[in-house]
Amino acid sequence: MRILFVCTTGGSGRRQLGGAERFLIEMLPALSEQGVQVVAATPDDEVAESLRASGVPWFPLGARRRIDLAYAREIRRLVTEVEPDVVSAHLLSAAMHVRAGLGIQGRRTPLVVALHNSLWQYRDAAESLRAKAAVQANITTDLLSRRLRPHATVAVSAFEAEELRVRGHVRDVHVINNPLPAVWPSVDDAADLRTGEPVRVGFLGRIEKEKGADLLGDIATALPEIEFLVAGAGTVPLPPLPNLELVGRVDAAAFLQKIDCLLVPSRVESFGRSALEAMSLGVPVVHSGVGGLAEITRRATGVLAYQADMTAPAMVAAIRMATTSSAYTDQRRELAREYALEYSFQRCVQNWLQLYRAVADDRR
């Protein structure tokens, strides 16, 4: 089976290394090891560099603007050249351009689309009418192109699937949760869950308002006795506080193992991979409960997960609770093991492989 993966990493006109990009970096080599003939078409960035290093056949291809007819034509040319059994499109830009590129002539080529987020969630979280209108335009275009070019859709959470089915009336939706990374430690690798001084709270992800980064200054100010480590990059400025440190991009596992609590105050979150990673290592998470966060943290409520309203005072109270509940050490370890098993990378590889085989067989 030959699969062509198409993704304008980060979306047209911007770069990022988020869930979809990490999916490509880890999943494509793993599928190759399962005997799949994998071909990737992405911009020449960190994703491409990693795929080339893994020996994945790669073509430089990406949208240069929101609507790029040349990109759609290049996708059509590449499909004709590669003759894949399945085309797998990731993120909105690739999804829309692949649908246009395949068109009527490529209708027999099976297509699987994963947006990795809910467009409605972004629309609801937008702060201005102009921003809401821009997201609504994407929603309208996406739903129209789905009807013109039907395909299978993968949602990363039950929340995203419900958004598609109920708000978009989308059919043929499959849920495949995001996994833990391919190489990931176990909670049992450490002698004990961290209980050191001073207490450390971490933030791991894009430093953007949609991820609640604008709350970090007020939260750190209210908890001067706690050290705040902020890992990632973004556009929200952080205030110069003695207990707040920006550490840039980090190795996620090493970062999580040196903090007492992970703060995930997101306004937009279809899954919540950083929260999953923390809980799988026995690190409690204070979170906003939006989107997929409520879904993946539900079983850990009060032990490894503490939900709070999207205000600094509520987050502060939840952090105090999460970092003083040392009596739950054994329960946290047991829950961490359960998360590691349910969201294992190999299980996710098999789920994707089964879907691709089913979609390819439908054509035959």
Coordinates of N, CA and C in Angstrom, one line a residue, residues 68-209:
D68 N -4.3 28.9 -3.2 CA -3.1 28.8 -4.1 C -3.4 27.7 -5.2
L69 N -3.8 28.2 -6.3 CA -4.2 27.3 -7.4 C -3.0 26.5 -7.9
A70 N -1.8 27.1 -7.9 CA -0.6 26.4 -8.3 C -0.4 25.2 -7.4
Y71 N -0.6 25.4 -6.1 CA -0.5 24.3 -5.1 C -1.4 23.1 -5.4
A72 N -2.7 23.5 -5.7 CA -3.6 22.4 -6.1 C -3.2 21.7 -7.3
R73 N -2.7 22.4 -8.3 CA -2.2 21.7 -9.5 C -1.0 20.8 -9.3
E74 N -0.1 21.3 -8.4 CA 1.1 20.4 -8.1 C 0.7 19.2 -7.3
I75 N -0.4 19.3 -6.5 CA -0.9 18.1 -5.8 C -1.4 17.1 -6.8
R76 N -2.2 17.6 -7.8 CA -2.8 16.7 -8.8 C -1.7 16.1 -9.6
R77 N -0.6 16.8 -10.0 CA 0.5 16.3 -10.7 C 1.2 15.2 -9.9
L78 N 1.4 15.4 -8.6 CA 2.1 14.5 -7.8 C 1.3 13.2 -7.6
V79 N 0.0 13.3 -7.5 CA -0.9 12.1 -7.4 C -0.8 11.3 -8.6
T80 N -0.8 12.0 -9.8 CA -0.6 11.2 -11.0 C 0.7 10.5 -11.1
E81 N 1.7 11.2 -10.6 CA 3.1 10.6 -10.7 C 3.3 9.4 -9.7
V82 N 2.8 9.6 -8.5 CA 3.0 8.7 -7.4 C 2.0 7.5 -7.4
E83 N 0.8 7.8 -7.9 CA -0.3 6.8 -8.0 C -0.5 6.1 -6.6
P84 N -0.8 6.9 -5.6 CA -1.0 6.4 -4.2 C -2.3 5.6 -4.1
D85 N -2.4 4.6 -3.2 CA -3.6 3.9 -2.9 C -4.5 4.8 -2.0
V86 N -3.9 5.7 -1.3 CA -4.6 6.6 -0.4 C -3.9 8.0 -0.3
V87 N -4.6 9.1 -0.3 CA -4.0 10.4 0.0 C -4.4 10.8 1.3
S88 N -3.5 11.2 2.2 CA -3.8 11.6 3.6 C -3.4 13.1 3.7
A89 N -4.5 13.9 3.9 CA -4.2 15.4 4.0 C -4.4 15.8 5.5
H90 N -3.4 16.7 5.9 CA -3.4 17.1 7.3 C -3.4 18.6 7.4
L91 N -4.3 19.2 8.2 CA -4.5 20.6 8.4 C -5.4 21.1 7.3
L92 N -6.0 22.3 7.6 CA -7.1 22.8 6.7 C -6.5 23.2 5.3
S93 N -5.4 23.8 5.2 CA -4.9 24.2 3.9 C -4.7 23.1 3.0
A94 N -4.0 22.0 3.5 CA -3.8 20.8 2.7 C -5.1 20.2 2.3
A95 N -6.0 20.1 3.2 CA -7.3 19.5 3.0 C -8.1 20.2 1.8
M96 N -8.1 21.5 1.9 CA -8.9 22.2 0.8 C -8.2 22.1 -0.5
H97 N -6.9 22.2 -0.5 CA -6.1 22.1 -1.8 C -6.1 20.7 -2.4
V98 N -6.0 19.7 -1.5 CA -6.1 18.3 -2.0 C -7.4 18.0 -2.7
R99 N -8.5 18.5 -2.0 CA -9.8 18.3 -2.6 C -9.9 18.9 -4.0
A100 N -9.4 20.2 -4.1 CA -9.5 20.9 -5.3 C -8.6 20.2 -6.4
G101 N -7.4 19.8 -5.9 CA -6.4 19.1 -6.8 C -6.9 17.8 -7.4
L102 N -7.6 17.0 -6.5 CA -8.1 15.7 -7.0 C -9.3 15.9 -7.9
G103 N -10.2 16.8 -7.5 CA -11.3 17.2 -8.4 C -12.1 16.0 -8.8
I104 N -12.7 16.1 -10.0 CA -13.5 15.0 -10.5 C -12.6 13.9 -11.1
Q105 N -11.5 14.3 -11.7 CA -10.6 13.3 -12.3 C -10.0 12.3 -11.3
G106 N -9.8 12.9 -10.1 CA -9.1 12.1 -9.1 C -10.1 11.5 -8.1
R107 N -11.4 11.4 -8.5 CA -12.4 11.0 -7.5 C -12.2 9.5 -7.1
R108 N -11.6 8.7 -7.9 CA -11.4 7.3 -7.5 C -10.2 7.2 -6.5
T109 N -9.4 8.2 -6.3 CA -8.3 8.1 -5.4 C -8.9 8.3 -4.0
P110 N -8.8 7.4 -3.1 CA -9.3 7.5 -1.7 C -8.6 8.7 -1.0
L111 N -9.4 9.4 -0.2 CA -8.8 10.6 0.5 C -9.2 10.5 2.0
V112 N -8.2 10.7 2.9 CA -8.5 10.8 4.3 C -8.0 12.2 4.8
V113 N -8.8 12.9 5.5 CA -8.5 14.2 6.0 C -8.5 14.3 7.5
A114 N -7.5 14.9 8.0 CA -7.5 15.2 9.5 C -7.1 16.7 9.7
L115 N -8.1 17.4 10.3 CA -7.9 18.8 10.5 C -7.1 19.1 11.8
H116 N -7.1 18.2 12.7 CA -6.4 18.3 14.0 C -6.9 19.4 14.9
N117 N -8.1 19.9 14.6 CA -8.7 21.0 15.5 C -10.1 21.2 15.0
S118 N -10.8 21.9 15.9 CA -12.2 22.3 15.5 C -12.3 23.7 15.1
L119 N -12.7 24.0 13.8 CA -12.8 25.3 13.3 C -13.9 26.1 14.1
W120 N -14.9 25.4 14.6 CA -16.0 26.1 15.3 C -15.4 26.6 16.7
Q121 N -14.5 25.9 17.3 CA -13.9 26.3 18.5 C -13.1 27.5 18.3
Y122 N -12.3 27.6 17.2 CA -11.6 28.8 16.9 C -12.5 30.0 16.7
R123 N -13.6 29.7 16.0 CA -14.5 30.8 15.7 C -15.1 31.4 17.0
D124 N -15.5 30.5 17.9 CA -16.2 30.9 19.1 C -15.2 31.6 20.0
A125 N -13.9 31.3 19.9 CA -12.9 31.9 20.8 C -12.4 33.2 20.2
A126 N -12.6 33.5 18.9 CA -12.2 34.7 18.3 C -12.8 35.9 19.0
E127 N -11.9 37.0 19.2 CA -12.3 38.1 20.0 C -13.0 39.3 19.1
S128 N -12.8 39.3 17.8 CA -13.3 40.4 17.0 C -14.2 39.8 16.0
L129 N -15.1 40.7 15.5 CA -16.0 40.2 14.4 C -15.3 39.9 13.2
R130 N -14.2 40.6 12.9 CA -13.4 40.3 11.7 C -12.7 38.9 11.8
A131 N -12.2 38.6 13.0 CA -11.6 37.3 13.2 C -12.6 36.2 13.1
K132 N -13.8 36.4 13.7 CA -14.9 35.4 13.6 C -15.3 35.2 12.1
A133 N -15.3 36.3 11.4 CA -15.7 36.2 10.0 C -14.7 35.4 9.1
A134 N -13.4 35.6 9.5 CA -12.4 34.9 8.8 C -12.5 33.4 9.0
V135 N -12.7 33.0 10.3 CA -12.9 31.6 10.6 C -14.1 31.0 10.0
Q136 N -15.2 31.8 10.0 CA -16.4 31.3 9.4 C -16.3 31.1 7.9
A137 N -15.5 31.9 7.2 CA -15.2 31.7 5.8 C -14.5 30.4 5.6
N138 N -13.6 30.1 6.5 CA -12.9 28.8 6.4 C -13.9 27.6 6.6
I139 N -14.8 27.8 7.6 CA -15.8 26.7 7.8 C -16.6 26.5 6.6
T140 N -17.1 27.6 6.0 CA -18.0 27.5 4.9 C -17.3 26.8 3.7
T141 N -16.0 27.2 3.4 CA -15.3 26.7 2.3 C -15.0 25.2 2.6
D142 N -14.7 24.8 3.8 CA -14.4 23.5 4.2 C -15.6 22.6 3.9
L143 N -16.8 23.0 4.4 CA -18.0 22.2 4.3 C -18.4 22.1 2.9
L144 N -18.2 23.1 2.1 CA -18.6 23.1 0.7 C -17.7 22.1 -0.1
S145 N -16.4 22.2 0.2 CA -15.5 21.3 -0.5 C -15.7 19.8 -0.1
R146 N -16.1 19.6 1.1 CA -16.4 18.2 1.6 C -17.6 17.6 0.7
R147 N -18.5 18.5 0.4 CA -19.7 18.0 -0.3 C -19.3 17.7 -1.8
L148 N -18.4 18.5 -2.3 CA -18.0 18.3 -3.7 C -17.0 17.2 -3.8
R149 N -16.3 16.9 -2.8 CA -15.3 15.8 -2.8 C -15.4 15.0 -1.5
P150 N -16.4 14.0 -1.4 CA -16.5 13.3 -0.2 C -15.2 12.5 0.2
H151 N -15.0 12.2 1.5 CA -13.9 11.5 1.9 C -14.1 11.1 3.3
A152 N -13.1 10.2 3.8 CA -13.1 9.9 5.3 C -12.4 11.0 6.0
T153 N -12.9 11.2 7.3 CA -12.4 12.2 8.1 C -11.9 11.6 9.4
V154 N -10.8 12.0 9.9 CA -10.3 11.5 11.2 C -10.3 12.7 12.2
A155 N -10.9 12.5 13.4 CA -10.9 13.5 14.5 C -10.0 13.0 15.6
V156 N -9.2 13.9 16.2 CA -8.3 13.5 17.2 C -8.9 13.2 18.6
S157 N -10.2 13.5 18.7 CA -10.9 13.3 20.0 C -12.4 13.2 19.7
A158 N -13.1 12.7 20.7 CA -14.5 12.6 20.5 C -15.1 14.0 20.5
F159 N -14.5 14.9 21.1 CA -15.0 16.3 21.1 C -15.0 16.8 19.6
E160 N -13.8 16.7 18.9 CA -13.7 17.1 17.6 C -14.7 16.4 16.6
A161 N -14.9 15.1 16.9 CA -15.8 14.3 16.1 C -17.2 14.8 16.2
E162 N -17.6 15.2 17.5 CA -18.9 15.7 17.7 C -19.1 17.0 17.1
E163 N -18.1 17.9 17.1 CA -18.2 19.2 16.4 C -18.5 19.0 14.9
L164 N -17.8 18.0 14.3 CA -17.9 17.8 12.9 C -19.3 17.2 12.6
R165 N -19.7 16.2 13.4 CA -21.0 15.6 13.1 C -22.2 16.5 13.3
V166 N -22.2 17.2 14.5 CA -23.3 18.0 14.9 C -23.4 19.3 14.2
R167 N -22.2 20.0 14.3 CA -22.2 21.4 13.8 C -21.9 21.5 12.2
G168 N -21.2 20.5 11.7 CA -20.9 20.4 10.3 C -21.7 19.4 9.5
H169 N -22.5 18.6 10.2 CA -23.3 17.5 9.5 C -22.3 16.7 8.7
V170 N -21.1 16.4 9.1 CA -20.2 15.6 8.4 C -20.4 14.1 8.7
R171 N -20.3 13.3 7.7 CA -20.4 11.9 7.8 C -19.0 11.2 7.7
D172 N -19.0 10.0 8.0 CA -17.8 9.2 7.8 C -16.6 9.8 8.6
V173 N -16.9 10.0 9.9 CA -15.9 10.5 10.8 C -15.4 9.4 11.7
H174 N -14.0 9.3 11.8 CA -13.4 8.2 12.6 C -12.6 8.9 13.7
V175 N -12.6 8.4 14.9 CA -11.9 9.0 16.0 C -10.6 8.2 16.3
I176 N -9.4 8.8 16.1 CA -8.2 8.2 16.4 C -7.4 9.3 17.3
N177 N -7.4 9.0 18.6 CA -6.8 9.9 19.5 C -5.3 10.1 19.2
N178 N -4.8 11.3 19.5 CA -3.4 11.6 19.5 C -2.7 10.7 20.5
P179 N -1.5 10.2 20.2 CA -0.8 9.3 21.1 C 0.3 10.0 21.9
L180 N 0.8 9.3 22.8 CA 2.1 9.7 23.4 C 3.2 9.6 22.4
P181 N 4.3 10.3 22.5 CA 5.4 10.2 21.5 C 5.9 8.8 21.4
A182 N 6.5 8.6 20.2 CA 7.0 7.2 19.9 C 8.1 6.8 20.9
V183 N 8.9 7.7 21.4 CA 9.9 7.3 22.4 C 9.5 8.2 23.6
W184 N 9.1 7.5 24.7 CA 8.6 8.2 25.9 C 8.8 7.4 27.2
P185 N 9.3 8.1 28.2 CA 9.6 7.4 29.5 C 8.3 6.9 30.2
S186 N 8.5 6.1 31.2 CA 7.4 5.6 32.0 C 7.5 6.3 33.4
V187 N 6.3 6.4 34.0 CA 6.3 7.0 35.4 C 7.1 6.1 36.3
D188 N 7.4 4.9 36.0 CA 8.2 4.0 36.8 C 9.7 4.2 36.6
D189 N 10.0 5.0 35.6 CA 11.5 5.2 35.4 C 12.1 6.1 36.5
A190 N 11.2 6.8 37.1 CA 11.7 7.7 38.2 C 11.5 7.0 39.6
A191 N 12.5 7.3 40.5 CA 12.4 6.6 41.8 C 11.2 7.1 42.6
D192 N 10.8 8.4 42.4 CA 9.7 8.9 43.1 C 9.1 10.1 42.3
L193 N 7.8 10.4 42.5 CA 7.3 11.6 41.9 C 7.9 12.8 42.6
R194 N 8.1 13.8 41.8 CA 8.8 15.0 42.3 C 8.1 15.6 43.5
T195 N 8.8 15.8 44.6 CA 8.2 16.5 45.8 C 9.2 17.5 46.3
G196 N 10.1 18.0 45.4 CA 11.2 18.9 45.9 C 10.7 20.4 46.1
E197 N 11.6 21.1 46.6 CA 11.4 22.6 46.8 C 12.4 23.3 45.9
P198 N 12.0 24.5 45.4 CA 10.7 25.1 45.5 C 9.7 24.4 44.6
V199 N 8.4 24.7 44.8 CA 7.4 24.1 43.9 C 7.6 24.8 42.5
R200 N 7.5 23.9 41.5 CA 7.7 24.4 40.1 C 6.4 24.1 39.3
V201 N 5.9 25.1 38.6 CA 4.8 24.9 37.7 C 5.2 25.2 36.3
G202 N 4.8 24.4 35.4 CA 5.3 24.5 34.0 C 4.2 24.9 33.0
F203 N 4.5 25.5 31.9 CA 3.6 25.8 30.8 C 4.4 25.3 29.6
L204 N 3.8 24.5 28.8 CA 4.4 23.8 27.6 C 3.6 24.0 26.4
G205 N 4.0 24.8 25.4 CA 3.2 25.0 24.2 C 3.4 26.3 23.6
R206 N 2.5 26.7 22.7 CA 2.6 28.0 22.0 C 2.2 29.1 23.0
I207 N 3.1 30.1 23.0 CA 2.8 31.2 23.9 C 1.9 32.2 23.2
E208 N 0.6 31.8 23.1 CA -0.4 32.6 22.4 C -1.6 32.8 23.3
K209 N -2.4 33.8 23.0 CA -3.6 34.0 23.8 C -4.6 32.9 23.7

